[in-house]
Amino acid sequence: MNEILHIYHTNDIHSHFENWPKIRHFLERKQAQHARQNEEMLLFDLGDHVDRWHPYTEGTMGKANVRLLNQLGYLAATIGNNEGITMPHEALDTLYEEAQFDVILANLFDENGKRPQWAVPRKLYTTKSGVKIGVTGVTAGFYKLYRLLGWQLSNPLEELGKQMNILKKEADILIVLSHLGIHEDRLIAKLYPEVDLVLGGHTHHVLAKGELDGRTLLAAAGKYGYYIGHVKLEIDPAAKKIVYQSARALPTGNFQEPPGEAAEIEHYYFEGKKLLNQKLVYLPEKLESDWFKENRLTGLLCDAVMEWCDADCAFLNAGLVLDSLEHGPVTKFDLHRILPHPINPCLIELTGEKLQEVLLSTLDPKWPHLELKGLGFRGKIMGRFIYRNIGFNHALRKIEVGGRPLEPDRIYRLGTIDMYTFGDFFPHIREAKIHYFMPEFLRDVMEWKLLQEYGQ
């Protein structure tokens, strides 16, 4: 009799705990169902489960996410860039201390070139019938950012080759846990046709019924817990070969609502709020935010970025500041509420000629109402740009920095945010010399500035 293997997978949850009760309820029922039918079930997460936009994740530095994975009996996980480059080195190094699942990650090393003790490059699992399942995992190559946090990454596709050379000698079925994105997953299928299954994430793609590339099945389940992936394999235990396979992305919106769903979602939020309820300063006045006008609060943030980066000038978009700060005590939760983004300050070195082109492009009327998702931004719209040490003479189309006309050949130090270096905002910024300040987020820099202005 053939063996039935059910593989469920999640990816890019990004701490969207509003979908977690449905996911938990569904998977618990499937675990019971497959046990009754004497069918095996494996459960994997493909990274970016952690996202510090949610107060529960922020307050526990991701360890709440690990506890949630433990509760559901995940077999293994790999990491995404949100675990890897939005957390300080020590926080990632201790994130999985309580993990009851394997962290499979082949291409991450410490500064000395050693794999962290909490990760393994590959793992061999054996089914009830004796079929050996070889699993390896890789994460996306944000090499420079990992280096700034005290880690090294090897090329994920090259590292896969090393792991495949070992696993194909030991395993009957080969699975890759990939946080590389759809294009690289397809490349895996071409480079390593011996791989049976790639479970993918990172680019938030949905493969509703999987995708067969050669003999390799690709599966992916979108983002935020809107889907759960399910792969069904029928295996001939004598030949130790897959004789049937299918993949689906199951919409969680169709799942049954579990009892107490709303209370559970609220619990995650208020637990995070309690953990972040640490008073920082007392404001003698309300600091208003406004996405379309110059205002004191966003101006303070822009000042903070310029000073933190030791820059000649600075700009950022007002839509970063999601809400006002009320008169009275300000806590870490308040700063997290108004600046939830995993966005770092950065310093850009540009000639005056290129800086002028960038600054003139910020005046484009498309920006203030532009809706934006991703690249670390956890707000709604861009809002207008706010400037420090920058003046515009619109009649002459001339720009001043520090009260003096821009000099075309001079190198200027622009303080701004890393988001502009990743997206298609300003080509000159992407091409410039960039210094990222890590692991500090904008809310950390704002805290530093508020303590300067209002601390006692």
Short mmCIF file of C-alpha atoms in Angstrom, two decimals:
data_model
loop_
_atom_site.label_atom_id
_atom_site.label_comp_id
_atom_site.label_asym_id
_atom_site.label_seq_id
_atom_site.Cartn_x
_atom_site.Cartn_y
_atom_site.Cartn_z
CA MET A 1 0.00 0.00 0.00
CA ASN A 2 1.26 3.43 -0.92
CA GLU A 3 2.07 5.93 1.82
CA ILE A 4 0.25 9.28 1.91
CA LEU A 5 2.25 12.27 3.09
CA HIS A 6 0.56 15.64 3.75
CA ILE A 7 2.82 18.69 3.89
CA TYR A 8 1.40 21.98 5.16
CA HIS A 9 3.38 25.18 4.91
CA THR A 10 3.11 28.83 5.91
CA ASN A 11 5.24 31.75 4.76
CA ASP A 12 5.46 35.51 5.17
CA ILE A 13 2.96 35.66 8.03
CA HIS A 14 4.60 38.96 9.06
CA SER A 15 3.03 38.79 12.54
CA HIS A 16 -0.48 39.13 11.11
CA PHE A 17 -1.94 37.44 14.14
CA GLU A 18 -5.46 38.38 13.07
CA ASN A 19 -5.29 35.33 10.80
CA TRP A 20 -3.52 33.05 13.25
CA PRO A 21 -6.59 31.69 15.13
CA LYS A 22 -8.07 30.36 11.88
CA ILE A 23 -4.71 28.88 10.88
CA ARG A 24 -4.26 27.25 14.28
CA HIS A 25 -7.81 25.85 14.33
CA PHE A 26 -7.48 24.47 10.78
CA LEU A 27 -4.12 22.82 11.37
CA GLU A 28 -5.19 21.28 14.68
CA ARG A 29 -8.18 19.68 12.93
CA LYS A 30 -5.97 18.43 10.08
CA GLN A 31 -3.49 16.93 12.54
CA ALA A 32 -6.30 14.96 14.18
CA GLN A 33 -7.81 13.95 10.83
CA HIS A 34 -4.54 12.63 9.36
CA ALA A 35 -3.71 10.78 12.57
CA ARG A 36 -7.10 8.99 12.39
CA GLN A 37 -6.41 8.04 8.77
CA ASN A 38 -2.88 6.89 9.60
CA GLU A 39 -1.45 9.44 7.17
CA GLU A 40 1.71 11.40 7.90
CA MET A 41 1.68 15.18 8.23
CA LEU A 42 4.67 17.54 8.11
CA LEU A 43 4.43 21.25 8.94
CA PHE A 44 6.96 23.88 7.78
CA ASP A 45 7.33 27.68 7.97
CA LEU A 46 9.35 29.43 5.29
CA GLY A 47 10.36 32.61 7.08
CA ASP A 48 9.15 36.13 7.79
CA HIS A 49 6.80 34.79 10.46
CA VAL A 50 8.34 37.50 12.65
CA ASP A 51 7.57 41.15 11.88
CA ARG A 52 8.21 43.84 14.44
CA TRP A 53 5.28 45.98 13.29
CA HIS A 54 3.09 44.05 15.75
CA PRO A 55 3.50 45.04 19.44
CA TYR A 56 3.47 41.40 20.61
CA THR A 57 6.42 40.60 18.36
CA GLU A 58 8.17 43.83 19.34
CA GLY A 59 7.60 43.31 23.06
CA THR A 60 9.00 39.76 22.97
CA MET A 61 11.56 40.39 20.21
CA GLY A 62 9.98 37.60 18.17
CA LYS A 63 9.89 34.92 20.85
CA ALA A 64 6.08 35.04 20.93
CA ASN A 65 6.15 33.95 17.27
CA VAL A 66 8.36 30.99 18.15
CA ARG A 67 5.93 29.98 20.91
CA LEU A 68 3.05 30.03 18.42
CA LEU A 69 5.00 27.74 16.07
CA ASN A 70 5.77 25.44 19.00
CA GLN A 71 2.10 25.18 19.94
CA LEU A 72 1.21 23.84 16.50
CA GLY A 73 4.00 21.31 16.34
CA TYR A 74 5.91 22.71 13.38
CA LEU A 75 8.55 20.26 12.21
CA ALA A 76 10.98 22.86 10.85
CA ALA A 77 11.35 26.45 9.69
CA THR A 78 13.84 28.59 7.86
CA ILE A 79 14.32 32.32 8.35
CA GLY A 80 13.35 35.25 6.19
CA ASN A 81 14.86 38.70 5.95
CA ASN A 82 12.55 39.96 8.71
CA GLU A 83 14.08 37.53 11.17
CA GLY A 84 17.54 38.09 9.71
CA ILE A 85 17.97 41.84 9.19
CA THR A 86 15.31 43.58 11.30
CA MET A 87 16.61 42.15 14.57
CA PRO A 88 19.86 42.94 16.39
CA HIS A 89 22.48 40.18 16.26
CA GLU A 90 21.87 39.02 19.82
CA ALA A 91 18.10 38.99 19.32
CA LEU A 92 18.37 36.66 16.31
CA ASP A 93 21.00 34.59 18.05
CA THR A 94 18.60 33.94 20.96
CA LEU A 95 15.32 33.93 19.00
CA TYR A 96 15.08 30.15 18.75
CA GLU A 97 16.30 29.25 22.25
CA GLU A 98 12.89 27.75 23.09
CA ALA A 99 12.12 26.38 19.62
CA GLN A 100 10.74 22.84 19.60
CA PHE A 101 11.28 22.58 15.85
CA ASP A 102 14.36 22.46 13.64
CA VAL A 103 15.67 25.69 12.14
CA ILE A 104 17.06 24.61 8.77
CA LEU A 105 19.28 27.26 7.22
CA ALA A 106 22.28 26.44 5.06
CA ASN A 107 23.63 29.86 4.05
CA LEU A 108 23.98 31.84 7.30
CA PHE A 109 27.23 32.06 9.29
CA ASP A 110 28.65 34.21 12.07
CA GLU A 111 31.59 36.60 11.58
CA ASN A 112 34.02 33.72 12.08
CA GLY A 113 32.41 31.67 9.33
CA LYS A 114 30.70 29.22 11.69
CA ARG A 115 27.04 28.26 11.50
CA PRO A 116 25.02 29.47 14.49
CA GLN A 117 24.32 26.71 16.99
CA TRP A 118 20.55 27.15 16.59
CA ALA A 119 20.55 26.25 12.87
CA VAL A 120 21.34 23.14 10.84
CA PRO A 121 22.06 23.17 7.09
CA ARG A 122 19.96 20.09 6.37
CA LYS A 123 17.90 17.45 8.11
CA LEU A 124 16.85 13.92 7.33
CA TYR A 125 13.37 12.74 8.38
CA THR A 126 12.08 9.17 8.05
CA THR A 127 8.42 8.30 7.42
CA LYS A 128 6.66 5.33 9.02
CA SER A 129 7.35 3.21 5.95
CA GLY A 130 11.05 4.06 6.01
CA VAL A 131 11.10 6.67 3.22
CA LYS A 132 13.81 9.25 3.92
CA ILE A 133 12.90 12.92 3.41
CA GLY A 134 15.89 15.24 3.01
CA VAL A 135 15.24 18.90 3.78
CA THR A 136 17.47 21.96 3.41
CA GLY A 137 16.69 25.67 3.64
CA VAL A 138 18.07 28.98 2.35
CA THR A 139 17.31 32.66 2.80
CA ALA A 140 17.61 35.68 0.51
CA GLY A 141 21.03 37.25 -0.01
CA PHE A 142 20.92 40.66 1.66
CA TYR A 143 24.68 40.36 2.07
CA LYS A 144 25.61 43.91 3.09
CA LEU A 145 22.83 44.25 5.65
CA TYR A 146 23.65 40.92 7.28
CA ARG A 147 27.32 41.97 7.50
CA LEU A 148 26.35 45.17 9.31
CA LEU A 149 24.60 43.03 11.92
CA GLY A 150 27.54 40.67 12.41
CA TRP A 151 26.48 37.82 10.12
CA GLN A 152 27.75 36.42 6.83
CA LEU A 153 25.67 34.90 4.06
CA SER A 154 26.87 32.53 1.39
CA ASN A 155 25.26 32.48 -2.03
CA PRO A 156 22.01 30.55 -1.48
CA LEU A 157 22.00 28.79 -4.85
CA GLU A 158 25.63 27.71 -4.51
CA GLU A 159 24.97 26.55 -0.94
CA LEU A 160 22.02 24.51 -2.18
CA GLY A 161 24.37 22.70 -4.54
CA LYS A 162 26.57 21.66 -1.61
CA GLN A 163 23.60 20.43 0.39
CA MET A 164 22.12 18.58 -2.58
CA ASN A 165 25.39 16.71 -3.12
CA ILE A 166 25.08 15.36 0.43
CA LEU A 167 21.32 14.84 0.64
CA LYS A 168 20.84 13.04 -2.67
CA LYS A 169 23.13 10.29 -1.37
CA GLU A 170 21.08 9.90 1.81
CA ALA A 171 17.47 10.82 0.99
CA ASP A 172 14.74 9.39 -1.21
CA ILE A 173 12.81 12.68 -1.51
CA LEU A 174 14.39 16.15 -1.53
CA ILE A 175 12.64 19.28 -0.23
CA VAL A 176 13.92 22.88 -0.21
CA LEU A 177 12.58 25.46 2.24
CA SER A 178 13.15 28.65 0.26
CA HIS A 179 12.93 32.27 1.30
CA LEU A 180 14.34 33.40 -2.04
CA GLY A 181 11.32 34.31 -4.15
CA ILE A 182 9.57 32.87 -7.17
CA HIS A 183 12.29 33.61 -9.75
CA GLU A 184 15.00 31.89 -7.72
CA ASP A 185 12.66 28.98 -6.94
CA ARG A 186 12.22 28.40 -10.64
CA LEU A 187 15.98 28.60 -11.05
CA ILE A 188 16.40 25.95 -8.34
CA ALA A 189 14.22 23.62 -10.39
CA LYS A 190 16.46 24.17 -13.42
CA LEU A 191 19.80 23.98 -11.60
CA TYR A 192 18.90 21.06 -9.35
CA PRO A 193 16.32 18.86 -11.11
CA GLU A 194 16.80 16.21 -8.43
CA VAL A 195 14.79 18.44 -6.04
CA ASP A 196 11.27 17.06 -5.69
CA LEU A 197 9.61 19.98 -3.93
CA VAL A 198 10.37 23.67 -3.35
CA LEU A 199 8.27 25.36 -0.67
CA GLY A 200 8.67 29.06 -1.37
CA GLY A 201 8.14 32.52 0.04
CA HIS A 202 9.65 36.03 0.17
CA THR A 203 7.98 37.49 -2.94
CA HIS A 204 4.49 36.86 -1.51
CA HIS A 205 3.44 34.90 -4.58
CA VAL A 206 0.49 32.52 -4.57
CA LEU A 207 0.66 29.29 -6.54
CA ALA A 208 -2.99 28.26 -6.32
CA LYS A 209 -2.36 24.75 -7.65
CA GLY A 210 1.40 24.65 -7.47
CA GLU A 211 3.71 24.83 -10.47
CA LEU A 212 5.58 21.98 -12.06
CA ASP A 213 9.00 22.97 -13.40
CA GLY A 214 10.46 19.90 -15.03
CA ARG A 215 10.03 17.24 -12.34
CA THR A 216 10.18 19.76 -9.47
CA LEU A 217 6.94 20.89 -7.83
CA LEU A 218 6.85 24.50 -6.58
CA ALA A 219 4.37 25.55 -3.88
CA ALA A 220 3.75 28.94 -2.26
CA ALA A 221 1.06 30.52 -0.11
CA GLY A 222 1.15 34.30 -0.50
CA LYS A 223 1.46 36.48 2.60
CA TYR A 224 -0.03 37.49 5.96
CA GLY A 225 -1.74 34.13 6.52
CA TYR A 226 -4.27 34.73 3.76
CA TYR A 227 -3.43 31.22 2.55
CA ILE A 228 -2.01 27.96 3.88
CA GLY A 229 -0.11 25.70 1.51
CA HIS A 230 -0.96 21.98 1.26
CA VAL A 231 1.08 19.47 -0.71
CA LYS A 232 -0.07 15.87 -0.96
CA LEU A 233 2.43 13.19 -1.91
CA GLU A 234 1.63 9.55 -2.59
CA ILE A 235 4.77 7.48 -2.19
CA ASP A 236 5.53 3.93 -3.25
CA PRO A 237 7.39 2.69 -0.14
CA ALA A 238 9.02 -0.19 -1.99
CA ALA A 239 10.42 1.94 -4.80
CA LYS A 240 10.74 4.95 -2.45
CA LYS A 241 9.39 7.18 -5.22
CA ILE A 242 6.60 9.72 -5.53
CA VAL A 243 3.81 8.30 -7.68
CA TYR A 244 1.35 11.19 -7.28
CA GLN A 245 1.67 14.81 -6.15
CA SER A 246 -0.54 17.86 -5.87
CA ALA A 247 -0.25 21.35 -4.37
CA ARG A 248 -2.86 23.89 -3.33
CA ALA A 249 -2.94 27.29 -1.68
CA LEU A 250 -5.96 27.21 0.63
CA PRO A 251 -7.63 30.59 1.35
CA THR A 252 -7.93 31.02 5.11
CA GLY A 253 -10.87 33.37 4.57
CA ASN A 254 -12.89 30.23 3.79
CA PHE A 255 -11.89 28.53 7.05
CA GLN A 256 -14.25 28.08 9.96
CA GLU A 257 -13.96 30.77 12.63
CA PRO A 258 -12.76 29.18 15.87
CA PRO A 259 -14.45 29.94 19.19
CA GLY A 260 -13.00 33.05 20.84
CA GLU A 261 -11.26 34.26 17.69
CA ALA A 262 -11.75 37.99 18.36
CA ALA A 263 -10.61 37.64 21.98
CA GLU A 264 -7.48 35.76 20.91
CA ILE A 265 -6.54 38.43 18.35
CA GLU A 266 -7.12 41.16 20.95
CA HIS A 267 -5.03 39.22 23.48
CA TYR A 268 -1.97 39.28 21.22
CA TYR A 269 -2.26 43.05 20.79
CA PHE A 270 -2.79 43.94 24.44
CA GLU A 271 -0.05 41.58 25.63
CA GLY A 272 2.32 43.48 23.37
CA LYS A 273 1.01 46.81 24.62
CA LYS A 274 1.62 45.78 28.23
CA LEU A 275 5.18 44.73 27.45
CA LEU A 276 5.91 48.07 25.76
CA ASN A 277 4.26 50.20 28.44
CA GLN A 278 7.57 51.81 29.49
CA LYS A 279 7.50 55.57 30.03
CA LEU A 280 10.14 57.52 28.14
CA VAL A 281 9.32 61.25 28.43
CA TYR A 282 6.51 63.64 29.41
CA LEU A 283 5.25 65.94 26.65
CA PRO A 284 4.10 69.40 27.78
CA GLU A 285 2.06 69.68 24.57
CA LYS A 286 0.46 67.51 21.93
CA LEU A 287 2.67 66.81 18.92
CA GLU A 288 0.43 66.63 15.85
CA SER A 289 1.17 64.54 12.80
CA ASP A 290 -0.07 65.53 9.36
CA TRP A 291 0.67 63.67 6.14
CA PHE A 292 0.14 66.74 3.98
CA LYS A 293 1.58 69.68 5.96
CA GLU A 294 4.81 70.61 7.70
CA ASN A 295 4.39 69.67 11.36
CA ARG A 296 6.42 69.53 14.56
CA LEU A 297 6.34 65.74 15.00
CA THR A 298 7.55 64.75 11.55
CA GLY A 299 9.99 67.64 11.69
CA LEU A 300 11.45 66.20 14.89
CA LEU A 301 11.90 62.85 13.17
CA CYS A 302 13.63 64.49 10.22
CA ASP A 303 15.91 66.42 12.61
CA ALA A 304 16.67 63.17 14.42
CA VAL A 305 17.61 61.35 11.21
CA MET A 306 19.87 64.22 10.08
CA GLU A 307 21.66 64.36 13.44
CA TRP A 308 21.88 60.57 13.85
CA CYS A 309 23.48 60.25 10.42
CA ASP A 310 25.69 63.34 10.86
CA ALA A 311 24.33 64.58 7.55
CA ASP A 312 24.39 67.94 5.77
CA CYS A 313 20.67 67.73 5.10
CA ALA A 314 17.76 65.32 5.30
CA PHE A 315 14.35 64.44 3.93
CA LEU A 316 11.68 61.82 4.49
CA ASN A 317 7.98 61.31 3.74
CA ALA A 318 5.41 62.44 6.28
CA GLY A 319 3.35 59.27 5.84
CA LEU A 320 5.94 57.48 7.99
CA VAL A 321 4.44 59.03 11.13
CA LEU A 322 1.09 57.30 11.48
CA ASP A 323 -0.42 59.30 14.34
CA SER A 324 0.10 62.14 16.83
CA LEU A 325 1.63 62.00 20.30
CA GLU A 326 -0.70 63.28 23.00
CA HIS A 327 0.19 65.68 25.79
CA GLY A 328 1.44 63.69 28.78
CA PRO A 329 3.61 60.59 29.21
CA VAL A 330 5.01 58.91 26.10
CA THR A 331 5.80 55.19 26.24
CA LYS A 332 7.67 52.77 24.00
CA PHE A 333 4.24 51.54 22.90
CA ASP A 334 3.32 55.06 21.75
CA LEU A 335 6.42 55.29 19.59
CA HIS A 336 5.79 51.82 18.21
CA ARG A 337 2.19 52.79 17.43
CA ILE A 338 3.20 55.84 15.39
CA LEU A 339 6.37 54.32 13.85
CA PRO A 340 5.79 50.55 13.46
CA HIS A 341 8.02 50.24 10.39
CA PRO A 342 11.15 48.06 10.34
CA ILE A 343 12.93 50.93 8.60
CA ASN A 344 16.46 52.12 9.36
CA PRO A 345 18.03 55.55 8.87
CA CYS A 346 20.77 55.74 6.28
CA LEU A 347 23.33 58.20 4.92
CA ILE A 348 23.59 58.78 1.17
CA GLU A 349 26.60 60.45 -0.44
CA LEU A 350 25.64 62.34 -3.61
CA THR A 351 27.12 65.05 -5.81
CA GLY A 352 25.25 68.34 -5.76
CA GLU A 353 24.13 67.68 -9.33
CA LYS A 354 22.52 64.35 -8.45
CA LEU A 355 21.15 65.61 -5.14
CA GLN A 356 19.37 68.39 -7.03
CA GLU A 357 17.72 65.86 -9.36
CA VAL A 358 16.59 63.77 -6.39
CA LEU A 359 15.20 66.77 -4.52
CA LEU A 360 13.37 68.13 -7.56
CA SER A 361 11.78 64.72 -8.08
CA THR A 362 10.41 64.82 -4.51
CA LEU A 363 8.24 67.75 -5.62
CA ASP A 364 6.29 65.55 -8.05
CA PRO A 365 2.58 65.84 -7.11
CA LYS A 366 2.19 62.03 -7.38
CA TRP A 367 3.88 61.40 -4.03
CA PRO A 368 1.55 62.64 -1.25
CA HIS A 369 -1.41 60.37 -2.09
CA LEU A 370 0.63 57.41 -3.37
CA GLU A 371 -0.41 54.18 -1.63
CA LEU A 372 2.54 52.07 -0.65
CA LYS A 373 2.99 48.49 0.57
CA GLY A 374 6.18 46.68 1.48
CA LEU A 375 9.85 47.74 1.57
CA GLY A 376 9.48 48.01 5.34
CA PHE A 377 6.65 50.57 5.14
CA ARG A 378 3.73 49.67 7.41
CA GLY A 379 1.65 52.79 6.77
CA LYS A 380 -0.92 53.75 4.14
CA ILE A 381 0.30 56.56 1.88
CA MET A 382 3.58 58.37 1.27
CA GLY A 383 2.46 61.84 2.34
CA ARG A 384 4.40 65.00 1.44
CA PHE A 385 8.14 65.22 1.84
CA ILE A 386 9.62 66.98 4.85
CA TYR A 387 13.07 68.60 4.57
CA ARG A 388 15.80 69.77 6.88
CA ASN A 389 18.62 72.13 5.87
CA ILE A 390 17.15 72.18 2.36
CA GLY A 391 15.58 75.25 0.72
CA PHE A 392 13.82 75.58 -2.63
CA ASN A 393 13.80 78.70 -4.80
CA HIS A 394 10.94 77.63 -7.05
CA ALA A 395 11.10 80.69 -9.26
CA LEU A 396 14.74 80.04 -10.16
CA ARG A 397 14.49 76.26 -9.82
CA LYS A 398 17.48 76.43 -7.49
CA ILE A 399 18.12 74.59 -4.27
CA GLU A 400 20.09 75.58 -1.19
CA VAL A 401 21.64 73.31 1.43
CA GLY A 402 22.55 74.93 4.71
CA GLY A 403 21.59 78.33 3.31
CA ARG A 404 24.06 78.11 0.40
CA PRO A 405 23.42 77.25 -3.25
CA LEU A 406 24.07 73.65 -4.23
CA GLU A 407 27.53 73.13 -5.74
CA PRO A 408 27.23 70.59 -8.60
CA ASP A 409 30.55 68.83 -7.96
CA ARG A 410 30.54 68.86 -4.16
CA ILE A 411 29.73 65.61 -2.30
CA TYR A 412 26.76 66.07 0.05
CA ARG A 413 25.74 63.82 2.93
CA LEU A 414 21.99 63.21 2.82
CA GLY A 415 20.25 61.67 5.82
CA THR A 416 17.16 59.68 4.92
CA ILE A 417 15.62 56.16 5.20
CA ASP A 418 16.64 52.81 3.78
CA MET A 419 13.27 52.34 2.08
CA TYR A 420 14.36 54.71 -0.70
CA THR A 421 17.39 52.52 -1.43
CA PHE A 422 15.31 49.39 -2.09
CA GLY A 423 12.38 50.59 -4.19
CA ASP A 424 12.03 52.44 -7.47
CA PHE A 425 11.86 55.87 -5.84
CA PHE A 426 15.05 57.71 -6.78
CA PRO A 427 17.56 56.01 -9.13
CA HIS A 428 20.43 58.25 -8.01
CA ILE A 429 19.98 57.11 -4.42
CA ARG A 430 20.10 53.43 -5.36
CA GLU A 431 23.34 54.04 -7.27
CA ALA A 432 25.03 56.15 -4.58
CA LYS A 433 27.37 55.27 -1.73
CA ILE A 434 25.06 54.20 1.12
CA HIS A 435 25.74 53.77 4.82
CA TYR A 436 23.00 51.95 6.70
CA PHE A 437 22.55 52.50 10.43
CA MET A 438 21.55 49.20 11.99
CA PRO A 439 19.89 47.79 14.02
CA GLU A 440 18.20 51.09 14.98
CA PHE A 441 14.73 51.72 13.55
CA LEU A 442 13.14 55.12 13.10
CA ARG A 443 11.31 54.74 16.42
CA ASP A 444 14.66 54.24 18.17
CA VAL A 445 16.02 57.42 16.61
CA MET A 446 12.82 59.27 17.56
CA GLU A 447 13.15 58.02 21.15
CA TRP A 448 16.71 59.36 21.23
CA LYS A 449 15.52 62.76 19.95
CA LEU A 450 12.57 62.99 22.35
CA LEU A 451 14.87 62.23 25.28
CA GLN A 452 17.10 65.08 24.08
CA GLU A 453 14.17 67.50 23.77
CA TYR A 454 11.96 66.50 26.69
CA GLY A 455 14.02 64.22 28.93
CA GLN A 456 14.69 65.20 32.53
#
